[in-house]
Coordinates of C-alpha atoms in Angstrom, one line a residue:
M1 CA 91.8 50.5 162.4
V2 CA 88.3 52.5 162.5
A3 CA 87.7 53.8 165.8
E4 CA 84.4 51.8 167.8
V5 CA 81.1 53.3 167.3
P6 CA 80.1 54.8 170.9
A7 CA 77.4 52.9 172.3
K8 CA 74.6 55.7 172.4
F9 CA 74.7 55.4 168.7
K10 CA 74.3 51.5 168.7
A11 CA 70.5 51.2 168.6
N12 CA 68.6 47.8 169.0
L13 CA 67.9 47.2 165.4
P14 CA 66.6 43.8 163.7
Q15 CA 68.6 41.1 162.6
S16 CA 69.1 40.7 158.9
T17 CA 66.9 39.5 156.7
A18 CA 67.2 37.1 154.3
G19 CA 67.2 38.0 150.7
T20 CA 67.9 41.7 151.6
G21 CA 71.4 41.7 151.6
G22 CA 72.0 42.1 155.4
V23 CA 69.7 45.2 156.2
G24 CA 67.5 44.8 158.6
Y25 CA 63.6 44.8 158.3
L26 CA 60.6 45.1 160.6
P27 CA 57.3 44.9 159.2
M28 CA 54.5 46.3 161.3
A29 CA 50.8 47.4 161.0
M30 CA 50.2 51.0 161.2
P31 CA 47.0 52.3 163.3
R32 CA 44.4 53.9 161.2
Q33 CA 44.1 58.0 162.2
R34 CA 41.1 59.6 162.1
E35 CA 40.9 62.2 159.7
P36 CA 39.4 65.6 160.6
Y37 CA 36.0 67.2 158.4
L38 CA 38.0 70.1 156.8
Y39 CA 35.7 71.0 154.4
P40 CA 34.0 74.1 156.2
F41 CA 37.2 75.6 157.1
K42 CA 38.2 75.1 152.9
L43 CA 35.0 77.2 151.9
P44 CA 36.4 80.5 153.1
L45 CA 39.4 80.3 151.2
V46 CA 37.4 79.1 147.8
V47 CA 35.0 82.0 148.6
C48 CA 37.7 84.3 148.6
T49 CA 39.0 83.1 145.2
L50 CA 35.7 83.0 143.8
T51 CA 35.3 86.7 144.8
A52 CA 38.5 88.0 143.4
L53 CA 37.4 86.2 139.8
A54 CA 33.8 87.6 140.1
I55 CA 35.3 90.8 140.6
V56 CA 37.6 90.5 137.7
M57 CA 34.8 89.6 135.8
L58 CA 32.8 92.7 136.6
S59 CA 35.6 94.9 136.3
P60 CA 34.8 96.9 132.8
W61 CA 31.4 97.9 134.2
P62 CA 31.6 101.4 136.1
R63 CA 28.8 100.5 138.5
Y64 CA 31.2 97.8 140.4
H65 CA 34.5 99.7 140.0
H66 CA 34.4 100.2 143.3
L67 CA 34.7 96.6 144.3
L68 CA 38.2 97.0 142.5
W69 CA 39.3 98.6 146.1
L70 CA 39.0 95.2 147.5
L71 CA 41.6 93.9 145.4
V72 CA 44.1 97.0 146.1
A73 CA 43.9 96.1 149.8
V74 CA 45.0 92.6 149.3
C75 CA 47.9 93.9 146.8
G76 CA 49.0 96.4 149.3
Y77 CA 49.1 93.6 152.1
S78 CA 50.9 91.4 149.3
L79 CA 53.8 94.5 148.6
C80 CA 54.3 94.8 152.3
S81 CA 54.6 91.3 152.9
I82 CA 57.4 91.0 149.5
V83 CA 59.0 94.1 150.8
C84 CA 59.7 92.0 154.1
Q85 CA 60.6 89.2 152.1
A86 CA 63.3 91.5 150.1
I87 CA 64.5 92.7 153.8
R88 CA 65.3 88.8 154.9
M89 CA 66.9 87.9 151.6
V90 CA 69.3 90.8 152.4
S91 CA 69.9 89.3 155.4
L92 CA 70.1 86.0 154.0
V93 CA 73.0 87.2 151.4
H94 CA 74.7 89.1 154.5
R95 CA 74.6 85.6 156.5
Y96 CA 76.0 83.3 153.8
R97 CA 79.1 85.8 153.2
Q98 CA 80.0 86.0 156.9
L99 CA 78.9 81.9 156.5
Y100 CA 81.1 80.9 153.5
C101 CA 83.2 83.8 151.8
C102 CA 86.8 84.1 152.1
D103 CA 88.0 87.3 154.3
N104 CA 90.4 89.7 152.5
S105 CA 93.8 87.8 153.7
G106 CA 92.3 84.8 151.7
A107 CA 91.6 82.4 154.9
A108 CA 88.2 81.3 155.1
S109 CA 86.0 82.5 157.9
P110 CA 85.2 80.4 160.5
G111 CA 81.6 79.1 159.0
S112 CA 83.1 78.6 155.8
V113 CA 83.4 75.2 154.4
A114 CA 86.4 74.2 152.9
A115 CA 88.2 71.3 153.9
G116 CA 86.3 68.0 156.1
S117 CA 82.9 68.4 154.8
L118 CA 83.7 67.1 151.3
G119 CA 87.4 66.4 151.8
V120 CA 90.5 68.4 151.2
M121 CA 90.3 69.8 147.2
G122 CA 93.2 70.9 145.0
S123 CA 95.0 69.4 142.3
P124 CA 97.7 66.7 142.2
T125 CA 100.3 69.1 142.5
S126 CA 98.9 71.0 145.2
L127 CA 98.3 68.1 147.2
S128 CA 101.6 66.1 147.1
V129 CA 102.7 65.7 150.2
P130 CA 99.5 65.9 152.4
T131 CA 100.4 66.4 156.2
K132 CA 98.5 64.6 158.9
D133 CA 96.9 67.8 160.2
V134 CA 95.2 67.7 156.9
V135 CA 94.0 64.5 156.2
A136 CA 93.5 63.3 160.1
G137 CA 89.7 63.5 160.6
A138 CA 88.6 63.8 157.1
K139 CA 86.2 61.6 155.6
M140 CA 87.5 61.8 152.0
L141 CA 90.4 63.6 149.8
L142 CA 89.3 65.2 146.5
V143 CA 91.8 65.4 143.9
D144 CA 90.6 67.3 140.9
T145 CA 92.6 67.5 137.7
P146 CA 92.8 69.7 134.9
S147 CA 91.0 68.1 132.4
R148 CA 87.3 68.8 134.1
P149 CA 87.6 70.5 137.4
G150 CA 85.0 70.3 139.9
H151 CA 83.9 66.7 138.8
K152 CA 84.4 64.5 141.4
K153 CA 83.8 60.5 141.3
S154 CA 83.6 58.8 144.2
L155 CA 86.0 55.7 144.7
R156 CA 86.0 54.0 148.4
A157 CA 88.7 52.1 149.7
K158 CA 86.4 50.4 152.2
G159 CA 88.5 48.5 154.7
H160 CA 91.8 50.1 154.0
R161 CA 94.1 52.6 155.9
A162 CA 95.2 55.8 153.7
N163 CA 99.0 56.4 154.3
V164 CA 99.0 59.9 156.4
S165 CA 102.1 60.6 154.3
L166 CA 100.7 60.8 150.3
D167 CA 102.4 61.4 147.0
A168 CA 100.2 62.5 144.2
A169 CA 101.6 59.5 142.1
D170 CA 100.3 57.3 145.0
C171 CA 96.9 58.6 145.3
C172 CA 95.6 59.4 141.8
D173 CA 96.2 58.3 138.4
Q174 CA 97.0 61.4 136.5
S175 CA 95.0 59.9 133.4
A176 CA 92.0 59.9 135.7
E177 CA 89.2 63.1 136.3
S178 CA 89.3 62.9 139.5
V179 CA 89.9 60.9 142.9
A180 CA 88.3 60.5 145.9
L181 CA 90.1 58.8 148.4
V182 CA 88.3 57.4 152.3
I183 CA 90.6 58.1 154.8
D184 CA 89.6 56.4 158.4
C185 CA 91.6 59.4 160.6
E186 CA 94.3 57.6 163.2
D187 CA 92.9 59.8 166.4
W188 CA 90.1 62.1 165.0
S189 CA 90.2 64.2 168.0
E190 CA 93.3 65.3 166.7
S191 CA 91.8 67.8 163.3
T192 CA 89.2 70.4 163.4
S193 CA 87.1 71.0 160.1
S194 CA 86.9 74.4 158.7
S195 CA 83.5 75.2 159.4
G196 CA 84.6 75.5 162.7
T197 CA 83.9 72.4 164.8
D198 CA 86.3 71.1 167.1
W199 CA 86.4 67.4 166.9
S200 CA 87.9 67.1 170.5
A201 CA 84.8 67.6 171.6
G202 CA 83.6 64.0 170.8
P203 CA 80.6 62.7 168.6
P204 CA 77.6 64.9 167.9
R205 CA 75.3 65.6 170.7
W206 CA 72.2 63.8 168.7
N207 CA 72.1 60.6 167.4
H208 CA 71.3 61.6 163.9
V209 CA 68.9 59.4 161.5
F210 CA 68.3 60.0 158.0
V211 CA 65.0 59.0 156.9
I212 CA 65.0 58.4 152.9
P213 CA 61.5 57.9 151.2
N214 CA 61.7 56.6 148.3
Y215 CA 59.2 54.8 145.5
K216 CA 60.8 53.6 142.0
E217 CA 63.5 56.1 142.0
D218 CA 66.9 55.2 140.1
M219 CA 69.7 53.5 141.6
S220 CA 72.1 56.4 140.5
T221 CA 70.1 59.0 142.2
L222 CA 69.8 57.0 145.9
T223 CA 73.9 56.2 145.2
A224 CA 74.3 59.7 144.9
T225 CA 72.3 60.6 148.3
L226 CA 73.9 58.0 150.3
D227 CA 77.5 58.9 148.7
A228 CA 76.8 62.7 150.0
L229 CA 75.9 61.4 153.6
A230 CA 79.3 58.9 153.5
S231 CA 81.5 62.1 152.6
H232 CA 80.3 63.4 156.3
S233 CA 82.8 63.4 159.1
W234 CA 80.2 61.8 161.4
A235 CA 78.9 59.4 158.7
H236 CA 79.8 56.5 161.0
T237 CA 77.3 57.4 163.5
Y238 CA 74.7 58.2 161.1
T239 CA 71.8 55.4 160.9
I240 CA 70.1 55.2 157.6
V241 CA 66.6 54.2 157.2
L242 CA 65.4 53.8 153.7
A243 CA 61.5 53.9 153.3
M244 CA 60.4 51.7 150.8
E245 CA 57.0 50.8 149.5
S246 CA 55.9 47.0 149.1
K247 CA 54.0 47.7 145.9
E248 CA 57.4 48.6 144.5
L249 CA 58.6 45.4 143.1
G250 CA 62.1 44.4 144.3
A251 CA 62.2 46.9 146.7
A252 CA 63.7 44.5 149.2
Q253 CA 66.4 44.1 146.9
K254 CA 67.0 47.3 146.3
A255 CA 67.8 48.2 149.8
G256 CA 70.2 45.0 150.2
Q257 CA 72.3 46.3 147.0
L258 CA 72.3 50.3 149.0
H259 CA 73.3 47.9 151.9
E260 CA 76.2 46.1 150.5
Q261 CA 77.5 49.5 149.0
F262 CA 77.2 51.7 152.1
G263 CA 76.7 49.2 154.9
C264 CA 80.3 49.7 156.4
T265 CA 80.2 53.5 156.2
F266 CA 77.2 54.3 158.4
A267 CA 76.4 53.1 162.0
S268 CA 73.1 51.2 161.2
M269 CA 71.3 50.7 157.9
V270 CA 67.7 49.7 157.7
F271 CA 65.2 49.3 155.4
T272 CA 61.1 49.5 156.3
L273 CA 58.2 48.3 153.7
H274 CA 55.3 50.8 153.9
V275 CA 52.0 48.7 153.0
L276 CA 49.2 51.3 152.1
D277 CA 46.2 51.2 154.2
A278 CA 42.5 52.1 152.0
A279 CA 42.5 55.3 154.0
E280 CA 45.7 56.5 153.6
M281 CA 47.1 59.1 150.7
P282 CA 49.8 57.3 148.7
G283 CA 53.0 59.4 149.2
K284 CA 55.4 61.2 151.1
A285 CA 54.0 61.5 154.0
S286 CA 52.4 57.8 154.7
N287 CA 55.7 56.3 153.8
V288 CA 57.5 58.4 156.1
N289 CA 55.0 58.2 159.0
S290 CA 54.9 53.9 158.4
A291 CA 58.6 54.3 158.6
V292 CA 59.6 56.0 161.5
R293 CA 56.9 54.6 163.7
Q294 CA 58.7 51.2 162.9
F295 CA 62.1 52.6 163.5
Y296 CA 60.4 53.6 166.7
D297 CA 60.0 50.1 168.0
M298 CA 63.2 49.3 166.7
I299 CA 64.9 50.9 169.4
S300 CA 65.1 51.2 173.4
G301 CA 66.3 53.7 175.9
D302 CA 66.7 57.0 175.5
R303 CA 64.5 57.8 172.4
S304 CA 64.9 61.6 172.9
S305 CA 68.2 61.7 172.0
Y306 CA 67.5 60.7 168.0
M307 CA 67.7 63.2 165.7
L308 CA 65.4 62.7 162.5
T309 CA 66.2 64.7 159.1
I310 CA 63.7 63.6 156.4
I311 CA 64.9 64.0 152.9
D312 CA 64.2 63.7 149.3
A313 CA 65.5 60.6 147.4
D314 CA 67.7 63.1 145.4
A315 CA 68.9 65.3 148.2
L316 CA 72.6 65.8 148.2
V317 CA 73.0 67.2 152.3
P318 CA 76.4 68.5 152.8
F319 CA 77.9 68.3 155.8
E320 CA 77.7 71.6 156.8
Y321 CA 74.1 71.1 157.4
V322 CA 74.5 68.4 160.4
N323 CA 77.0 70.9 161.7
Q324 CA 75.0 73.4 162.2
L325 CA 71.9 72.0 163.1
E326 CA 74.2 70.5 166.1
N327 CA 75.0 74.2 166.7
V328 CA 71.7 75.5 166.5
S329 CA 69.9 73.1 168.4
A330 CA 72.5 73.6 171.1
A331 CA 71.6 77.1 171.5
A332 CA 68.1 76.4 171.5
A333 CA 65.8 76.4 174.2
N334 CA 64.2 72.9 174.3
P335 CA 65.8 71.8 170.9
G336 CA 63.8 68.8 171.2
M337 CA 60.4 70.9 170.7
H338 CA 61.4 72.4 167.5
I339 CA 62.1 71.8 163.8
Y340 CA 65.2 72.6 161.8
A341 CA 65.0 73.0 157.8
A342 CA 67.5 74.4 155.2
P343 CA 66.6 76.0 151.9
V344 CA 67.0 74.1 148.8
L345 CA 68.9 74.6 145.5
F346 CA 68.7 72.7 142.4
E347 CA 72.4 72.5 140.9
Q348 CA 72.5 69.2 139.8
D349 CA 71.3 68.8 136.6
N350 CA 70.5 72.6 135.4
S351 CA 71.2 71.9 131.8
G352 CA 68.9 69.2 131.0
V353 CA 65.8 70.9 131.9
P354 CA 63.4 73.5 130.1
G355 CA 65.1 77.2 131.0
I356 CA 61.2 77.8 131.9
V357 CA 61.4 74.8 134.3
R358 CA 64.7 76.3 136.0
A359 CA 63.4 79.6 136.4
T360 CA 60.0 78.2 138.0
D361 CA 62.4 76.0 140.5
Y362 CA 65.0 79.4 141.0
M363 CA 61.8 81.9 141.9
W364 CA 60.3 78.7 144.1
S365 CA 63.3 77.9 145.9
A366 CA 64.3 82.2 146.7
L367 CA 60.7 82.5 148.2
A368 CA 61.0 79.6 150.4
A369 CA 64.4 80.3 151.4
Q370 CA 63.3 83.6 152.7
N371 CA 60.2 82.1 154.4
L372 CA 62.5 80.0 156.6
N373 CA 64.3 83.3 157.5
S374 CA 61.5 84.2 159.5
W375 CA 61.8 86.8 162.5
F376 CA 59.0 85.0 164.9
G377 CA 60.3 81.7 164.2
V378 CA 57.0 80.7 162.3
G379 CA 58.1 79.1 158.7
F380 CA 57.4 76.3 156.5
P381 CA 60.0 73.8 155.9
I382 CA 60.6 72.8 152.4
S383 CA 60.8 68.9 151.3
N384 CA 64.0 68.3 154.0
Y385 CA 63.9 69.2 157.2
S386 CA 64.9 67.7 160.7
L387 CA 62.7 67.4 164.2
S388 CA 63.2 64.9 167.1
L389 CA 61.9 61.3 167.6
K390 CA 60.6 62.9 170.8
L391 CA 58.5 65.2 169.4
V392 CA 57.3 63.4 166.0
H393 CA 56.2 60.9 169.2
D394 CA 54.5 63.1 170.9
I395 CA 52.4 65.2 168.6
G396 CA 50.8 61.3 166.7
Y397 CA 53.9 61.5 164.2
W398 CA 52.5 62.7 160.5
D399 CA 48.9 63.0 159.2
T400 CA 48.4 60.7 156.3
F401 CA 44.9 61.9 155.1
P402 CA 44.5 63.2 152.0
D403 CA 44.3 66.6 152.8
A404 CA 47.9 66.3 154.5
I405 CA 49.6 66.0 151.2
G406 CA 52.3 68.6 151.6
E407 CA 53.9 66.5 154.8
D408 CA 56.6 69.5 155.2
M409 CA 54.4 72.4 156.0
H410 CA 51.6 70.1 157.7
M411 CA 54.3 68.5 160.1
F412 CA 54.9 72.5 161.3
I413 CA 51.3 73.3 161.6
K414 CA 50.7 70.2 163.4
A415 CA 53.6 70.4 165.6
F416 CA 53.0 74.3 166.6
M417 CA 49.0 73.6 167.4
R418 CA 49.9 70.4 169.5
T419 CA 52.8 72.1 171.6
N420 CA 50.8 75.2 172.1
G421 CA 52.9 77.2 170.0
A422 CA 56.1 76.0 171.6
T423 CA 57.7 74.4 168.4
Q424 CA 59.9 76.7 166.1
L425 CA 61.1 76.7 163.1
H426 CA 64.8 77.5 163.2
P427 CA 66.6 78.0 159.8
I428 CA 70.1 76.2 159.0
H429 CA 71.9 77.9 156.3
A430 CA 73.5 74.9 154.4
P431 CA 71.1 74.9 151.3
I432 CA 70.5 71.4 150.6
N433 CA 71.3 70.6 146.6
M434 CA 68.3 68.7 144.7
L435 CA 67.0 67.8 141.4
H436 CA 64.9 69.8 139.1
V437 CA 61.8 67.5 137.7
Q438 CA 62.7 66.0 134.3
G439 CA 60.7 63.6 131.6
P440 CA 62.7 61.8 129.2
N441 CA 62.2 64.9 126.6
W442 CA 61.6 68.3 127.0
V443 CA 57.6 67.9 127.0
M444 CA 57.5 65.3 129.0
S445 CA 59.7 67.2 131.4
L446 CA 57.3 70.2 131.2
W447 CA 54.4 68.0 132.0
A448 CA 55.5 66.7 134.7
R449 CA 56.5 69.9 136.3
F450 CA 53.0 70.6 135.7
L451 CA 52.0 67.7 137.5
Q452 CA 54.6 68.6 140.6
A453 CA 53.0 72.2 141.1
E454 CA 49.4 70.9 140.7
R455 CA 50.1 69.0 143.6
H456 CA 52.1 71.7 145.7
M457 CA 49.1 73.6 145.4
R458 CA 47.1 71.0 147.1
G459 CA 48.9 72.2 149.9
I460 CA 45.8 74.9 150.0
A461 CA 43.9 72.6 152.3
D462 CA 46.6 73.3 154.9
T463 CA 45.5 76.8 155.5
A464 CA 41.8 75.0 156.3
Y465 CA 43.7 72.7 158.9
A466 CA 45.2 75.9 160.4
L467 CA 41.9 77.0 161.0
H468 CA 40.8 73.6 162.0
E469 CA 43.1 73.4 164.8
W470 CA 43.1 76.9 165.6
N471 CA 41.6 76.1 169.1
R472 CA 44.1 74.0 170.4
A473 CA 46.8 76.5 170.8
Q474 CA 46.4 79.5 173.3
F475 CA 46.4 83.2 171.7
S476 CA 49.6 84.5 171.4
L477 CA 51.3 86.9 168.1
R478 CA 52.8 83.9 166.9
K479 CA 49.8 82.1 166.4
L480 CA 48.9 85.5 164.5
V481 CA 51.3 85.0 162.5
M482 CA 51.7 81.8 161.6
L483 CA 47.8 82.4 160.2
A484 CA 49.5 85.1 158.4
A485 CA 51.6 83.0 157.1
C486 CA 49.9 80.1 155.8
L487 CA 47.3 83.1 154.1
E488 CA 50.6 84.6 152.3
A489 CA 51.6 81.1 151.2
H490 CA 48.6 80.0 149.6
L491 CA 45.7 82.6 149.6
V492 CA 47.1 86.0 149.2
P493 CA 49.4 85.3 146.1
V494 CA 46.2 83.9 144.4
V495 CA 44.4 87.4 144.7
T496 CA 47.7 89.0 143.8
L497 CA 47.8 87.2 140.6
T498 CA 44.3 87.4 139.9
S499 CA 44.7 91.0 140.1
L500 CA 48.1 91.9 138.9
V501 CA 48.0 89.0 135.8
I502 CA 44.2 88.2 135.3
L503 CA 42.5 91.3 135.5
P504 CA 44.8 93.3 133.1
V505 CA 44.3 91.1 130.6
F506 CA 40.7 90.5 130.9
Y507 CA 40.2 93.8 131.1
N508 CA 42.1 95.1 127.7
L509 CA 40.6 92.1 125.6
F510 CA 36.9 93.3 126.5
M511 CA 37.5 96.8 125.7
L512 CA 39.4 95.7 122.6
A513 CA 36.3 93.6 121.5
T514 CA 33.8 96.1 122.7
T515 CA 35.2 99.3 121.3
H516 CA 37.9 98.2 118.9
S517 CA 40.6 99.9 120.7
L518 CA 42.9 99.5 123.9
P519 CA 41.9 101.8 126.9
S520 CA 44.8 104.4 127.2
P521 CA 46.3 104.3 130.8
L522 CA 44.9 107.9 131.9
S523 CA 41.5 106.5 131.3
L524 CA 41.4 103.2 133.0
P525 CA 39.6 103.7 136.8
L526 CA 41.3 104.8 139.5
P527 CA 41.5 101.4 141.9
M528 CA 43.2 100.0 138.6
R529 CA 45.9 102.7 137.8
V530 CA 47.0 102.0 141.8
L531 CA 46.9 98.2 140.9
A532 CA 49.6 98.7 138.2
V533 CA 51.4 100.8 140.8
L534 CA 51.3 98.1 143.4
G535 CA 52.4 95.5 140.5
Q536 CA 55.4 97.5 139.1
A537 CA 56.2 97.6 143.0
N538 CA 55.6 93.9 143.4
L539 CA 57.6 93.2 140.5
T540 CA 60.7 95.4 141.4
C541 CA 60.7 94.0 144.6
I542 CA 60.7 90.2 142.7
V543 CA 63.9 91.3 140.9
F544 CA 65.5 92.3 143.9
I545 CA 64.8 88.9 145.4
I546 CA 66.3 87.1 142.3
I547 CA 69.3 89.3 142.7
C548 CA 70.0 88.0 146.6
Y549 CA 69.1 84.5 145.8
E550 CA 71.5 84.4 142.7
L551 CA 74.0 85.6 145.2
I552 CA 73.1 82.9 147.4
R553 CA 73.8 80.2 144.5
S554 CA 76.9 81.7 143.4
I555 CA 78.1 81.4 147.0
C556 CA 77.0 78.0 147.8
R557 CA 78.2 77.1 144.4
R558 CA 81.6 77.8 145.1
H559 CA 82.4 77.7 148.9
L560 CA 79.7 75.1 149.9
F561 CA 78.9 73.0 147.0
R562 CA 82.3 73.5 145.6
L563 CA 81.0 73.6 141.9
M564 CA 83.2 75.3 139.2
D565 CA 81.5 78.0 137.2
N566 CA 83.3 77.5 134.3
D567 CA 80.7 77.9 131.9
K568 CA 80.2 81.8 132.6
H569 CA 82.7 82.3 129.8
E570 CA 81.4 79.9 127.3
R571 CA 79.3 80.3 124.6
C572 CA 76.5 78.8 123.0
W573 CA 76.1 78.2 119.0
W574 CA 74.5 81.5 118.3
N575 CA 77.6 83.0 120.4
C576 CA 75.9 84.3 123.0
P577 CA 77.5 84.1 126.7
R578 CA 75.6 81.2 128.7
F579 CA 75.2 83.5 131.9
V580 CA 73.1 86.1 129.6
L581 CA 70.9 83.1 129.0
H582 CA 70.7 82.3 132.4
C583 CA 69.2 85.9 133.1
L584 CA 67.2 85.6 130.0
N585 CA 65.3 82.6 131.2
Y586 CA 63.9 84.4 134.0
L587 CA 62.1 86.1 131.4
T588 CA 59.8 82.8 131.1
L589 CA 58.6 83.5 134.6
F590 CA 55.9 85.5 132.9
V591 CA 54.8 82.8 131.0
S592 CA 55.1 80.2 134.1
V593 CA 52.9 82.2 136.2
W594 CA 50.2 80.7 134.0
V595 CA 50.8 77.1 133.5
Y596 CA 52.2 76.4 137.1
T597 CA 50.5 78.9 139.0
V598 CA 47.1 80.4 137.8
I599 CA 46.1 77.2 136.1
P600 CA 47.0 74.9 139.0
V601 CA 45.2 77.0 141.3
V602 CA 42.3 77.0 139.3
L603 CA 41.7 73.2 139.2
V604 CA 42.5 72.8 143.2
V605 CA 40.2 75.5 143.6
G606 CA 37.9 73.6 141.8
K607 CA 38.4 70.5 143.5
H608 CA 37.7 71.8 146.9
M609 CA 34.4 74.0 146.4
F610 CA 33.3 70.7 145.3
N611 CA 35.3 68.3 147.9
V612 CA 36.6 66.1 145.1
R613 CA 39.2 64.3 146.6
S614 CA 42.1 63.8 145.1
M615 CA 43.9 60.2 146.0
N616 CA 46.2 60.2 143.2
Y617 CA 50.1 60.9 144.2
I618 CA 52.7 61.3 141.5
V619 CA 56.1 60.8 142.2
A620 CA 57.7 63.4 140.4
D621 CA 60.4 62.3 137.1
K622 CA 64.1 62.8 138.5
R623 CA 66.7 61.8 136.1
L624 CA 70.5 62.5 137.5
H625 CA 72.3 62.2 134.3
T626 CA 75.7 63.6 135.9
Q627 CA 77.4 63.0 138.8
L628 CA 78.2 65.8 141.4

């Protein structure tokens, strides 16, 4: 018999709606928001970008060489910033080794994840007679077979209790690739997870609510996301909110199918339908805003006990994320005032996307990871983050106007300003596994990644929003750090790329066209020689950051995601080891910096300069080809 869900987790959710498979739905009209006028605050960003481009255009004429020192100053600041990023990456590697790696004796460290989050893994022979201490409290027993190690297929045994004394022949078919059995513990207070959580302490402190915005997502993607949550030891206390769009045909039926498959796994599972308002920007922000507002009205009682976790439809959340979220929030002063976020890794479909897309996403993921590890509690969550329902309600939920398209970064800035700087970003060192952007073929995958890059670059407006909200919070060092972080996220990289990429290309081409020869390094103007040195230093730091990122990837793949790196020694048809190709993929960054950074930035800056409002939101195409 499954243990009764504690009373504090029983939200007053609506009754089932006919035709939706038993999942609750409550329609609600959204209040209109007042959009701030940000154009005057965008102009300084546009002017700085155009000034950098103008200096590049004037660089061949000696009388304007003194202007190049402005670019030198920005690149010098960028180098200081990237050195700090490299230091933060080193600390992250050390932290992840402490959390997940084993010591010399072979025992897992207190923060490692072995059994309990995704289950107890091993070969059929090694799990021939599991003891009660091994299986009690585990949500899944994963048994790998030699045919495809690391490949896991979830088979649910709903409503049935697994025997404590199991034999390998009873729990798996020898011909099957892998087996996962759902185990309901006899007394979940008797067991302890390997990640250091003492189950005798009782249920989690927070009422965890996972909000999953989705629009025309494939059922296999949503099933994989919910399956990852269902494998958690606390899954029976979770509330799942499927944030659907009313313009998607069959959205209610899709939610009903998911409820039929997972409804008995979680404490509650509801869905919301977002009706787009004429003044709203379509996309994640408006959908999440609608879903959370409706959920707020669904429940009663102490709403401050609810912790919202906003995740993308393709996000595989490990149990260690929730475990660390509980521990980190418990150690924080006034935990309901803060935002919690984890890095993002792309380990679901690496082989199915072009190398340039993989390298771009890896670099983006590395820079995002160090950003979360801020020394001042100032950073920007990436796609997936957690915050209390009370904080969301107090600051007025999510903004839905077009310039708030980057809802994750925008939400932190809004919370920081509306709480007078009290909100901090706390990193959760349990990366979330996500899909690369992928189309039906390689060409469409490249185009889909470009559309995503252009959408990301529209987040430049968040710096203008921070300037607009400047007077809301009292002056402090953290306020300056937040403004610097906004500039480092948008303006500084643009000027740095202009100085280190566009300038040398334009200058050499101009000299080749006018003098029919390339200038020697010693004949270059002094500012350009200084820029060359700064560029080499920046490149060295970036390589160092990539090395640290690869170490974190390796740790998480092996100890957190339980993925086997068997392809390291496999060879391609031209007899080249795959790990060598993986390293060579990073060379495509010299191309991707133009395709996925420079060109999107030029397009976005041009739109902001002429105050062109982009109301389109193209959902990134993500396809799940393999089930992890």
